[in-house]
């Protein structure tokens, strides 16, 4: 409790300090929360839109940020009304400014936006930071200042002496048998490592590489592996891949659900953590997620055999063994409450309990087919293309399989009967998103439906962007690309909360994510490059600092808020994908 009070005091002091700091910069005394825009900036050749809240203004100007000279005068577009709050907004379109520079939007002498940039490669630093965010999440390793800057820290959670939990006992691995499974990324604001959530995260990052391999030849994130002539995106992925490989029972191919403390660590740094760690029950969902990741990784690393000898083979062998285990054990589900009723110690960390594996079969089968060319893997798997495509989430991954079937169809000469319905499904999903875009209060497909503001809504926006980009690839119709860019604008500030959701970026920054590393390190700035979960009207954390219950505003930049302001690897991965893919496509 004392520790909590102490933290509270630090937060209060840093809040006062940040208020003082805000008053210093040139334009900040006039900076208005009423002008919402991508706070990072815009492409010279791209659309440029700000959203003005309220109905007080009819005109706007754009000023050169250093000279104050007016460079553009415009009329605000027609009024729109938020379906969530009933509040009105008007768009300010300044697409016609194509000259690179720093600008400010003004509604009056005193009501102005913070400065923003128009420049080429405007989101490259965003994409690099979002990928670097994974480096900061690395377990079991020291982060030296050379790579981590002021967020340098000693190693923690070595995970070289991990116990077999009684729920995970098998022949040759009795209770409390010791295995070694070091490395990998911390999952989120906590320090545990979950196979299911690693699944979608790895699939998203590996797909980014497969979709844009050339872009990553020149994409450096200043990590220890930056000069090894393997793309840094893949180096980062390998750090988690090697941990995942250690989570497979070598005797039978089944994969443990997670590597975890029984209870969450306190708000401490990793090197202060000393609780025992366990692997828990092998199950079908975790194993199929593992299979999909290993199949995809094995396929990609075939091209790196001289730099990473044997890695591709190890992944493909692990994938086949996992597939065989899942075939023999098709309905073993992780139920934490049941396990706790039967075994000790009780495990109360993130459950990631998923009671439906039909989507994991689709994803795993698609990856196995794509890596082996053997269509037998798809036999007997219902691709479920008759129903609307569900957006990827940690427990609903079939779209990851669709993207892979789409990506590899030409090379594999996949039967039209298989891939045509997949193409239709992805396109139908995007067309549904685009309906009535012109009526949306922030002119984004994100937020059209209240259900978009689920837990981790930022990842909904990013994953919608990925679906749109896949549709752009299919159709070459630029409207899908621009709608994806609109969701990136949403994440970087064009939203009802006024925040830029990626730590370290924007004029209105997230400063207090629910993230143990950022809370415990004593550094005012949070670890950079992490995507805050975003608005979630569930408000399950019951934090006292929410200022609105409206779905699109239900966010608080407070470290108590695990429901709206946590970070997580499965949210960061689509942010990396969206920002990097937009860079690759807009700068073509
Ligand atoms: Ca590298
Ligand atoms: Ca599932």
Coordinates of C-alpha atoms and ligand atoms in Angstrom, one line a residue:
X1 CA 0.0 0.0 0.0
X2 CA 2.8 2.4 0.9
X3 CA 4.3 1.7 -2.5
X4 CA 1.1 2.6 -4.1
X5 CA 0.9 5.9 -2.2
X6 CA 4.4 6.6 -3.2
X7 CA 3.6 6.0 -6.9
X8 CA 0.5 8.2 -6.5
X9 CA 2.7 11.0 -5.2
X10 CA 5.1 10.7 -8.1
X11 CA 2.2 10.8 -10.6
X12 CA 0.7 13.9 -9.0
X13 CA 4.1 15.7 -9.1
X14 CA 4.8 14.7 -12.7
X15 CA 1.3 15.8 -13.7
X16 CA 1.9 19.3 -12.1
X17 CA 5.3 19.4 -13.9
X18 CA 3.7 18.5 -17.2
X19 CA 1.1 21.3 -16.8
X20 CA 3.9 23.7 -16.3
X21 CA 5.8 22.4 -19.3
X22 CA 2.8 22.6 -21.6
X23 CA 2.7 26.4 -21.1
X24 CA 6.2 27.0 -22.5
X25 CA 6.1 26.2 -26.3
X26 CA 5.2 28.9 -28.8
X27 CA 1.8 27.7 -29.8
X28 CA 0.8 25.7 -26.8
X29 CA -0.9 28.4 -24.9
X30 CA -3.4 28.5 -27.7
X31 CA -3.5 24.7 -28.4
X32 CA -7.1 23.6 -28.6
X33 CA -8.4 20.1 -27.8
X34 CA -11.2 21.0 -30.1
X35 CA -9.1 20.4 -33.2
X36 CA -8.4 16.7 -33.7
X37 CA -5.9 15.5 -36.2
X38 CA -3.1 13.1 -36.8
X39 CA -0.6 14.7 -34.4
X40 CA 2.4 13.2 -36.2
X41 CA 1.6 14.5 -39.6
X42 CA 0.6 14.0 -43.3
X43 CA 2.1 12.9 -46.6
X44 CA 2.6 15.7 -49.2
X45 CA 0.7 13.5 -51.7
X46 CA -1.9 12.3 -49.2
X47 CA -5.3 13.4 -47.9
X48 CA -5.2 15.9 -45.0
X49 CA -8.1 16.2 -42.6
X50 CA -8.7 17.7 -39.2
X51 CA -11.9 17.4 -37.3
X52 CA -13.3 20.4 -35.4
X53 CA -15.6 19.6 -32.5
X54 CA -18.7 21.7 -31.9
X55 CA -20.6 24.0 -34.2
X56 CA -19.1 27.4 -33.2
X57 CA -16.9 27.8 -36.3
X58 CA -17.5 27.8 -40.1
X59 CA -14.0 28.7 -41.4
X60 CA -10.4 27.7 -40.7
X61 CA -7.0 28.7 -41.8
X62 CA -3.7 26.9 -41.9
X63 CA -0.6 28.8 -40.8
X64 CA 3.1 28.3 -41.3
X65 CA 4.1 27.2 -37.8
X66 CA 7.3 29.4 -37.6
X67 CA 6.3 32.5 -39.5
X68 CA 2.6 32.5 -38.5
X69 CA 1.8 33.4 -42.1
X70 CA -1.6 32.1 -43.5
X71 CA -1.0 29.6 -46.2
X72 CA -4.5 28.3 -46.7
X73 CA -8.1 29.5 -46.0
X74 CA -10.9 26.9 -46.0
X75 CA -14.6 26.3 -45.1
X76 CA -15.4 23.6 -42.7
X77 CA -17.5 20.8 -44.2
X78 CA -21.1 19.9 -43.2
X79 CA -21.8 19.1 -39.6
X80 CA -21.8 15.4 -38.5
X81 CA -23.1 13.9 -35.3
X82 CA -21.5 11.2 -33.2
X83 CA -23.7 8.1 -32.9
X84 CA -22.0 7.5 -29.5
X85 CA -22.1 10.9 -27.8
X86 CA -24.5 13.0 -29.9
X87 CA -21.7 15.6 -30.1
X88 CA -21.3 17.4 -33.4
X89 CA -18.1 17.8 -35.5
X90 CA -17.1 19.4 -38.8
X91 CA -14.2 18.4 -41.0
X92 CA -11.4 20.7 -42.1
X93 CA -9.9 19.5 -45.4
X94 CA -6.5 20.9 -46.3
X95 CA -5.4 18.2 -48.7
X96 CA -4.4 20.9 -51.2
X97 CA -1.3 21.9 -49.1
X98 CA 1.4 19.8 -50.6
X99 CA 4.5 21.7 -49.6
X100 CA 6.5 20.0 -46.8
X101 CA 6.8 22.0 -43.6
X102 CA 5.5 22.6 -40.1
X103 CA 1.9 24.0 -39.9
X104 CA -0.8 24.9 -37.4
X105 CA -4.6 25.0 -37.9
X106 CA -6.4 28.1 -36.6
X107 CA -10.1 28.6 -36.0
X108 CA -9.5 32.1 -34.5
X109 CA -6.7 34.3 -33.2
X110 CA -6.5 32.2 -30.0
X111 CA -7.9 28.8 -31.0
X112 CA -5.2 26.8 -32.7
X113 CA -3.9 23.2 -33.1
X114 CA -0.5 22.1 -32.0
X115 CA 2.1 22.2 -34.8
X116 CA 2.2 19.2 -37.1
X117 CA 4.3 18.2 -40.1
X118 CA 3.7 17.6 -43.8
X119 CA 6.6 15.5 -45.1
X120 CA 7.6 12.4 -46.9
X121 CA 8.0 9.2 -44.9
X122 CA 6.0 10.9 -42.1
X123 CA 5.1 7.6 -40.4
X124 CA 8.5 5.9 -40.7
X125 CA 9.5 6.9 -37.2
X126 CA 6.1 5.7 -35.9
X127 CA 6.6 2.2 -37.5
X128 CA 10.2 2.0 -36.2
X129 CA 9.1 2.9 -32.7
X130 CA 6.2 0.5 -32.7
X131 CA 8.5 -2.3 -33.7
X132 CA 11.1 -1.2 -31.2
X133 CA 8.4 -1.4 -28.6
X134 CA 8.8 -5.2 -28.8
X135 CA 12.5 -4.8 -27.9
X136 CA 11.6 -3.1 -24.7
X137 CA 9.2 -6.0 -23.9
X138 CA 12.1 -8.6 -24.1
X139 CA 12.2 -10.9 -21.1
X140 CA 15.4 -12.6 -19.7
X141 CA 17.8 -10.1 -21.1
X142 CA 19.6 -6.8 -20.1
X143 CA 18.6 -3.8 -22.2
X144 CA 21.8 -1.7 -22.4
X145 CA 21.7 2.1 -22.8
X146 CA 23.1 1.8 -26.3
X147 CA 19.8 0.3 -27.5
X148 CA 17.3 1.3 -24.8
X149 CA 18.4 4.9 -24.0
X150 CA 17.1 6.1 -20.7
X151 CA 14.9 3.0 -20.4
X152 CA 18.0 0.8 -20.0
X153 CA 17.4 -1.9 -17.4
X154 CA 19.0 -5.1 -16.0
X155 CA 17.8 -8.6 -17.1
X156 CA 14.9 -10.2 -15.2
X157 CA 12.8 -13.3 -15.4
X158 CA 15.6 -15.6 -16.7
X159 CA 13.0 -18.5 -17.1
X160 CA 15.8 -21.1 -17.2
X161 CA 14.2 -22.9 -14.2
X162 CA 10.5 -23.1 -15.0
X163 CA 8.4 -25.7 -13.2
X164 CA 5.9 -28.1 -14.7
X165 CA 2.5 -27.2 -13.2
X166 CA 0.4 -30.2 -12.1
X167 CA -2.0 -29.4 -14.9
X168 CA 0.8 -29.9 -17.4
X169 CA 2.2 -33.2 -16.2
X170 CA 3.1 -35.8 -18.8
X171 CA 5.2 -38.9 -19.1
X172 CA 8.8 -37.8 -18.5
X173 CA 7.8 -34.4 -17.1
X174 CA 6.3 -34.9 -13.6
X175 CA 5.0 -32.1 -11.3
X176 CA 7.8 -29.5 -10.6
X177 CA 10.0 -31.0 -13.2
X178 CA 12.3 -28.2 -14.4
X179 CA 12.5 -27.0 -18.0
X180 CA 14.2 -23.9 -19.6
X181 CA 12.2 -21.5 -21.7
X182 CA 14.0 -18.1 -21.6
X183 CA 13.4 -15.1 -23.8
X184 CA 10.2 -14.0 -25.6
X185 CA 8.3 -10.8 -24.9
X186 CA 6.4 -9.8 -21.9
X187 CA 2.8 -10.0 -23.0
X188 CA 1.4 -6.7 -22.0
X189 CA 1.4 -4.5 -18.8
X190 CA 2.4 -7.8 -16.9
X191 CA 5.4 -10.0 -17.1
X192 CA 3.9 -13.3 -18.2
X193 CA 4.3 -15.0 -21.6
X194 CA 1.2 -16.5 -23.3
X195 CA 1.3 -18.7 -26.3
X196 CA -2.2 -17.8 -27.5
X197 CA -1.5 -14.1 -27.6
X198 CA 1.9 -14.7 -29.1
X199 CA 0.1 -16.5 -31.9
X200 CA -1.8 -13.6 -33.4
X201 CA 1.1 -11.2 -32.6
X202 CA 3.7 -13.3 -34.5
X203 CA 1.3 -14.1 -37.3
X204 CA 0.7 -10.4 -37.8
X205 CA 4.4 -9.5 -37.8
X206 CA 5.4 -12.4 -40.0
X207 CA 2.6 -11.5 -42.5
X208 CA 3.9 -7.9 -42.6
X209 CA 7.3 -9.3 -43.6
X210 CA 5.8 -11.6 -46.2
X211 CA 3.6 -8.7 -47.7
X212 CA 6.4 -6.1 -47.8
X213 CA 9.8 -7.9 -47.8
X214 CA 11.7 -5.3 -49.7
X215 CA 10.5 -2.5 -47.4
X216 CA 12.3 -4.2 -44.5
X217 CA 15.7 -4.5 -46.2
X218 CA 16.3 -1.0 -45.0
X219 CA 14.4 -0.7 -41.7
X220 CA 16.7 -0.4 -38.7
X221 CA 15.4 -0.3 -35.1
X222 CA 18.8 0.0 -33.3
X223 CA 18.6 -3.4 -31.6
X224 CA 21.6 -5.7 -30.8
X225 CA 20.9 -7.6 -34.1
X226 CA 20.8 -4.5 -36.3
X227 CA 24.0 -5.3 -38.1
X228 CA 23.5 -9.0 -38.8
X229 CA 22.1 -8.6 -42.3
X230 CA 18.8 -10.1 -41.3
X231 CA 15.9 -7.6 -41.3
X232 CA 15.3 -6.2 -37.8
X233 CA 11.7 -7.1 -38.1
X234 CA 12.6 -10.8 -38.3
X235 CA 15.3 -10.5 -35.6
X236 CA 12.7 -9.2 -33.2
X237 CA 10.3 -12.0 -34.2
X238 CA 13.0 -14.6 -33.7
X239 CA 13.5 -13.4 -30.1
X240 CA 9.9 -14.6 -29.4
X241 CA 10.1 -17.6 -31.8
X242 CA 12.9 -19.3 -29.9
X243 CA 10.9 -19.0 -26.6
X244 CA 7.9 -20.4 -28.4
X245 CA 9.9 -23.4 -29.6
X246 CA 10.8 -24.2 -25.9
X247 CA 7.1 -24.3 -25.0
X248 CA 6.5 -27.5 -27.0
X249 CA 6.6 -30.8 -25.1
X250 CA 9.3 -32.6 -27.2
X251 CA 7.8 -36.0 -26.2
X252 CA 4.4 -35.5 -27.9
X253 CA 4.3 -32.2 -29.7
X254 CA 1.7 -30.5 -27.5
X255 CA 2.2 -26.9 -26.5
X256 CA 1.9 -25.4 -23.1
X257 CA -0.7 -22.6 -22.7
X258 CA 1.6 -20.1 -21.0
X259 CA 4.7 -19.5 -18.9
X260 CA 3.5 -17.6 -15.9
X261 CA 3.7 -16.7 -12.2
X262 CA 0.8 -18.1 -10.2
X263 CA -0.1 -14.4 -9.4
X264 CA 0.8 -11.2 -11.2
X265 CA 4.1 -9.5 -10.0
X266 CA 3.7 -6.2 -8.2
X267 CA 4.5 -2.9 -9.8
X268 CA 8.2 -3.8 -9.8
X269 CA 11.1 -4.0 -12.3
X270 CA 11.9 -7.4 -13.9
X271 CA 15.2 -7.8 -11.9
X272 CA 13.2 -7.5 -8.6
X273 CA 10.9 -10.3 -9.6
X274 CA 11.6 -13.6 -7.8
X275 CA 8.4 -15.6 -7.8
X276 CA 8.4 -19.2 -9.2
X277 CA 7.3 -19.6 -12.8
X278 CA 5.3 -22.4 -14.3
X279 CA 4.2 -23.8 -17.6
X280 CA 0.5 -24.9 -17.5
X281 CA -1.8 -27.3 -19.4
X282 CA -1.1 -28.2 -23.1
X283 CA -4.2 -27.6 -25.2
X284 CA -5.6 -27.5 -28.7
X285 CA -5.9 -23.7 -29.2
X286 CA -2.4 -23.0 -28.0
X287 CA -1.0 -25.8 -30.0
X288 CA -2.7 -24.8 -33.3
X289 CA -1.6 -21.1 -32.8
X290 CA 1.9 -22.5 -32.4
X291 CA 1.5 -24.6 -35.5
X292 CA 0.4 -21.7 -37.6
X293 CA 3.3 -19.5 -36.4
X294 CA 5.9 -22.2 -36.9
X295 CA 4.7 -23.1 -40.3
X296 CA 4.8 -19.5 -41.4
X297 CA 8.2 -18.9 -39.8
X298 CA 9.6 -22.0 -41.4
X299 CA 8.4 -20.8 -44.8
X300 CA 10.0 -17.4 -44.4
X301 CA 13.3 -18.5 -42.9
X302 CA 13.9 -20.9 -45.8
X303 CA 15.3 -17.8 -47.5
X304 CA 17.7 -17.2 -44.6
X305 CA 19.3 -20.6 -44.4
X306 CA 22.9 -19.3 -44.7
X307 CA 22.4 -16.7 -41.9
X308 CA 20.1 -18.8 -39.7
X309 CA 21.1 -22.4 -40.4
X310 CA 18.6 -24.9 -39.3
X311 CA 16.0 -22.5 -38.0
X312 CA 13.6 -23.0 -40.9
X313 CA 13.8 -26.8 -40.4
X314 CA 13.3 -26.6 -36.7
X315 CA 10.2 -24.5 -37.2
X316 CA 8.7 -26.8 -39.8
X317 CA 9.4 -30.0 -37.8
X318 CA 7.8 -28.3 -34.7
X319 CA 4.8 -27.4 -36.8
X320 CA 4.2 -30.9 -38.0
X321 CA 4.6 -32.4 -34.5
X322 CA 2.1 -29.8 -33.1
X323 CA -0.4 -30.5 -35.9
X324 CA -0.2 -34.2 -35.1
X325 CA -0.8 -33.6 -31.4
X326 CA -3.8 -31.4 -32.2
X327 CA -5.3 -34.0 -34.5
X328 CA -5.1 -36.5 -31.6
X329 CA -6.3 -33.9 -29.1
X330 CA -8.9 -31.8 -30.9
X331 CA -10.9 -30.6 -28.0
X332 CA -8.6 -29.9 -25.0
X333 CA -9.5 -26.4 -23.9
X334 CA -7.9 -24.2 -21.2
X335 CA -10.3 -23.5 -18.4
X336 CA -8.5 -21.7 -15.6
X337 CA -11.2 -22.1 -13.0
X338 CA -11.5 -25.8 -13.6
X339 CA -7.7 -26.2 -13.3
X340 CA -7.6 -24.1 -10.1
X341 CA -10.4 -26.3 -8.6
X342 CA -8.2 -29.4 -9.3
X343 CA -4.6 -28.3 -8.8
X344 CA -2.3 -26.1 -6.8
X345 CA -0.9 -23.5 -6.9
X346 CA -3.9 -21.6 -8.4
X347 CA -3.0 -19.6 -11.5
X348 CA -4.8 -16.2 -11.6
X349 CA -2.9 -14.4 -14.4
X350 CA -4.4 -13.7 -17.8
X351 CA -6.5 -16.7 -18.8
X352 CA -6.7 -16.4 -22.6
X353 CA -9.3 -19.1 -22.4
X354 CA -10.7 -19.8 -25.8
X355 CA -13.4 -22.4 -26.1
X356 CA -13.7 -22.5 -29.9
X357 CA -10.8 -23.9 -32.1
X358 CA -12.6 -23.8 -35.5
X359 CA -10.8 -20.6 -36.4
X360 CA -7.4 -21.9 -35.1
X361 CA -7.9 -24.9 -37.4
X362 CA -8.5 -22.6 -40.4
X363 CA -5.4 -20.6 -39.6
X364 CA -3.1 -23.5 -38.9
X365 CA -4.3 -25.5 -41.9
X366 CA -3.8 -22.5 -44.2
X367 CA -0.2 -22.0 -43.0
X368 CA 0.6 -25.7 -43.2
X369 CA -0.8 -25.7 -46.8
X370 CA 1.1 -22.5 -47.7
X371 CA 4.4 -23.9 -46.4
X372 CA 4.2 -27.4 -47.7
X373 CA 2.0 -27.0 -50.8
X374 CA 0.0 -30.0 -49.6
X375 CA -3.7 -29.3 -50.1
X376 CA -4.5 -32.2 -47.8
X377 CA -4.1 -29.9 -44.9
X378 CA -7.2 -28.0 -46.0
X379 CA -9.3 -31.1 -46.5
X380 CA -12.1 -31.3 -44.0
X381 CA -11.5 -27.8 -42.7
X382 CA -14.5 -25.5 -43.1
X383 CA -13.1 -22.1 -44.1
X384 CA -16.4 -20.5 -43.0
X385 CA -16.4 -18.1 -46.0
X386 CA -20.2 -18.2 -46.0
X387 CA -20.4 -16.0 -43.0
X388 CA -19.0 -12.4 -42.6
X389 CA -15.2 -12.4 -41.9
X390 CA -14.5 -11.8 -38.2
X391 CA -11.7 -9.3 -37.6
X392 CA -8.6 -11.0 -36.0
X393 CA -8.4 -11.0 -32.2
X394 CA -6.4 -13.3 -30.0
X395 CA -9.3 -15.8 -29.9
X396 CA -10.5 -15.4 -33.4
X397 CA -7.8 -15.9 -36.0
X398 CA -9.3 -17.3 -39.2
X399 CA -8.7 -14.1 -41.1
X400 CA -4.9 -14.6 -40.6
X401 CA -5.4 -17.8 -42.6
X402 CA -7.4 -15.9 -45.2
X403 CA -4.6 -13.4 -45.6
X404 CA -2.1 -16.2 -46.1
X405 CA -4.3 -18.0 -48.7
X406 CA -4.6 -14.7 -50.5
X407 CA -0.9 -14.0 -50.4
X408 CA 0.2 -17.4 -51.6
X409 CA -2.5 -18.3 -54.0
X410 CA -0.6 -17.3 -57.2
X411 CA 2.6 -19.2 -56.3
X412 CA 0.7 -22.3 -55.1
X413 CA -1.8 -22.1 -57.9
X414 CA -4.5 -22.6 -55.2
X415 CA -7.8 -23.9 -56.6
X416 CA -10.3 -21.1 -57.4
X417 CA -12.9 -23.0 -55.4
X418 CA -10.7 -22.4 -52.3
X419 CA -9.4 -18.9 -52.8
X420 CA -12.2 -17.1 -54.6
X421 CA -14.6 -17.2 -51.6
X422 CA -11.7 -16.0 -49.4
X423 CA -11.2 -13.0 -51.7
X424 CA -14.9 -12.3 -51.7
X425 CA -15.0 -12.5 -47.9
X426 CA -12.2 -10.0 -47.4
X427 CA -13.6 -7.6 -49.9
X428 CA -17.1 -7.8 -48.5
X429 CA -15.7 -7.1 -45.0
X430 CA -13.9 -3.9 -46.3
X431 CA -17.0 -2.7 -48.3
X432 CA -19.1 -3.0 -45.2
X433 CA -16.6 -0.9 -43.3
X434 CA -16.6 1.8 -46.0
X435 CA -20.4 2.2 -46.0
X436 CA -21.4 5.7 -44.9
X437 CA -17.8 6.8 -44.2
X438 CA -18.8 10.4 -45.1
X439 CA -21.3 10.5 -42.2
X440 CA -18.8 9.4 -39.5
X441 CA -17.9 12.1 -37.0
X442 CA -14.2 11.6 -37.4
X443 CA -14.3 10.4 -41.0
X444 CA -12.9 7.0 -40.0
X445 CA -14.3 3.5 -40.5
X446 CA -13.1 2.9 -36.9
X447 CA -15.9 3.6 -34.6
X448 CA -18.8 3.3 -37.0
X449 CA -20.2 0.5 -34.7
X450 CA -20.2 0.8 -30.9
X451 CA -18.7 -2.7 -30.8
X452 CA -15.5 -1.3 -32.3
X453 CA -14.8 0.1 -28.8
X454 CA -14.1 -3.2 -27.3
X455 CA -11.2 -3.9 -24.9
X456 CA -8.1 -3.0 -26.9
X457 CA -10.1 -0.9 -29.4
X458 CA -6.9 0.6 -30.8
X459 CA -6.1 -2.9 -32.2
X460 CA -9.6 -3.0 -33.8
X461 CA -8.7 0.2 -35.7
X462 CA -5.3 -1.2 -36.7
X463 CA -6.7 -4.6 -37.7
X464 CA -9.5 -3.0 -39.8
X465 CA -6.6 -1.1 -41.5
X466 CA -4.9 -4.4 -42.3
X467 CA -8.1 -5.9 -43.8
X468 CA -8.5 -2.7 -45.9
X469 CA -4.9 -3.0 -47.1
X470 CA -5.4 -6.6 -48.1
X471 CA -8.5 -5.4 -50.1
X472 CA -6.4 -2.7 -51.7
X473 CA -3.9 -5.4 -52.8
X474 CA -6.7 -7.4 -54.3
X475 CA -8.6 -4.6 -56.1
X476 CA -5.9 -1.8 -56.5
X477 CA -8.7 0.6 -55.6
X478 CA -7.1 3.5 -53.6
X479 CA -10.2 4.1 -51.5
X480 CA -9.2 1.1 -49.4
X481 CA -5.7 2.4 -48.9
X482 CA -7.0 5.8 -47.9
X483 CA -9.5 4.4 -45.4
X484 CA -6.6 2.4 -43.8
X485 CA -4.6 5.6 -43.6
X486 CA -7.7 7.2 -41.9
X487 CA -7.5 4.6 -39.2
X488 CA -3.8 5.4 -38.7
X489 CA -4.9 9.1 -38.4
X490 CA -7.4 7.9 -35.8
X491 CA -4.7 6.2 -33.7
X492 CA -2.4 9.2 -33.9
X493 CA -5.0 11.7 -32.8
X494 CA -8.1 12.1 -35.0
X495 CA -10.4 10.7 -32.4
X496 CA -12.9 11.8 -29.8
X497 CA -10.4 11.4 -26.9
X498 CA -7.9 14.0 -28.3
X499 CA -5.0 11.6 -27.5
X500 CA -2.3 10.2 -29.8
X501 CA -2.4 6.5 -28.7
X502 CA 1.2 5.5 -29.4
X503 CA 3.5 6.4 -26.5
X504 CA 6.3 8.9 -27.3
X505 CA 4.3 10.5 -30.1
X506 CA 1.9 13.4 -30.6
X507 CA 1.2 16.7 -29.0
X508 CA -1.2 15.2 -26.5
X509 CA 0.7 12.1 -25.3
X510 CA -0.3 9.0 -23.4
X511 CA 1.9 9.4 -20.3
X512 CA 0.6 6.8 -17.8
X513 CA -0.1 3.5 -19.5
X514 CA -0.9 0.4 -17.3
X515 CA 2.5 -1.1 -17.9
X516 CA 4.8 -2.3 -15.1
X517 CA 8.0 -1.3 -16.8
X518 CA 6.8 2.3 -17.3
X519 CA 5.3 2.5 -13.8
X520 CA 8.3 1.0 -11.9
X521 CA 11.3 2.5 -13.7
X522 CA 11.1 6.0 -12.1
X523 CA 11.3 7.7 -15.5
X524 CA 8.6 10.3 -16.3
X525 CA 8.2 9.3 -19.9
X526 CA 6.6 5.9 -20.5
X527 CA 8.5 3.3 -22.6
X528 CA 8.0 4.6 -26.2
X529 CA 6.4 2.9 -29.1
X530 CA 3.6 1.1 -27.2
X531 CA 0.0 1.3 -28.3
X532 CA -2.5 2.2 -25.6
X533 CA -5.6 0.0 -25.6
X534 CA -7.9 2.9 -26.3
X535 CA -11.6 3.7 -25.5
X536 CA -13.5 0.9 -23.8
X537 CA -16.9 1.8 -22.3
X538 CA -16.7 -1.4 -20.2
X539 CA -14.5 0.5 -17.8
X540 CA -13.8 -2.8 -16.0
X541 CA -10.9 -1.3 -14.0
X542 CA -13.4 1.1 -12.3
X543 CA -10.7 3.8 -12.3
X544 CA -12.0 7.1 -10.8
X545 CA -10.5 9.3 -13.5
X546 CA -12.7 8.6 -16.5
X547 CA -14.4 11.8 -17.6
X548 CA -16.9 10.3 -20.0
X549 CA -19.0 7.1 -20.4
X550 CA -19.5 7.6 -24.1
X551 CA -18.0 4.7 -26.1
X552 CA -15.7 6.8 -28.2
X553 CA -14.5 8.9 -25.2
X554 CA -14.2 6.2 -22.6
X555 CA -10.5 6.5 -22.0
X556 CA -8.3 7.7 -19.2
X557 CA -4.6 8.2 -19.3
X558 CA -4.1 6.7 -15.8
X559 CA -2.0 3.7 -14.9
X560 CA -4.9 2.2 -13.0
X561 CA -6.7 1.8 -16.3
X562 CA -6.0 -1.7 -17.5
X563 CA -9.3 -1.5 -19.4
X564 CA -8.5 1.6 -21.5
X565 CA -4.8 2.3 -21.1
X566 CA -2.9 -1.0 -21.0
X567 CA -0.5 -2.0 -23.7
X568 CA -0.2 -5.5 -25.3
X569 CA 1.9 -7.2 -27.9
X570 CA -1.2 -8.2 -29.9
X571 CA -2.2 -4.5 -30.1
X572 CA 1.3 -3.3 -31.0
X573 CA 1.7 -5.9 -33.9
X574 CA -1.1 -4.5 -36.0
X575 CA 0.1 -1.0 -35.3
X576 CA 3.5 -2.0 -36.7
X577 CA 1.8 -3.6 -39.7
X578 CA -0.5 -0.6 -40.4
X579 CA 2.1 2.1 -40.1
X580 CA 4.9 0.3 -42.0
X581 CA 2.5 -0.9 -44.7
X582 CA 1.1 2.7 -45.1
X583 CA 4.7 3.9 -45.5
X584 CA 5.5 1.3 -48.0
X585 CA 2.4 2.0 -50.1
X586 CA 2.0 5.8 -49.8
X587 CA 5.6 6.4 -50.7
X588 CA 5.6 4.2 -53.8
Ligands
LIG1 CA1 19.2 -7.2 -38.2
LIG2 CA1 -10.7 -19.4 -31.3

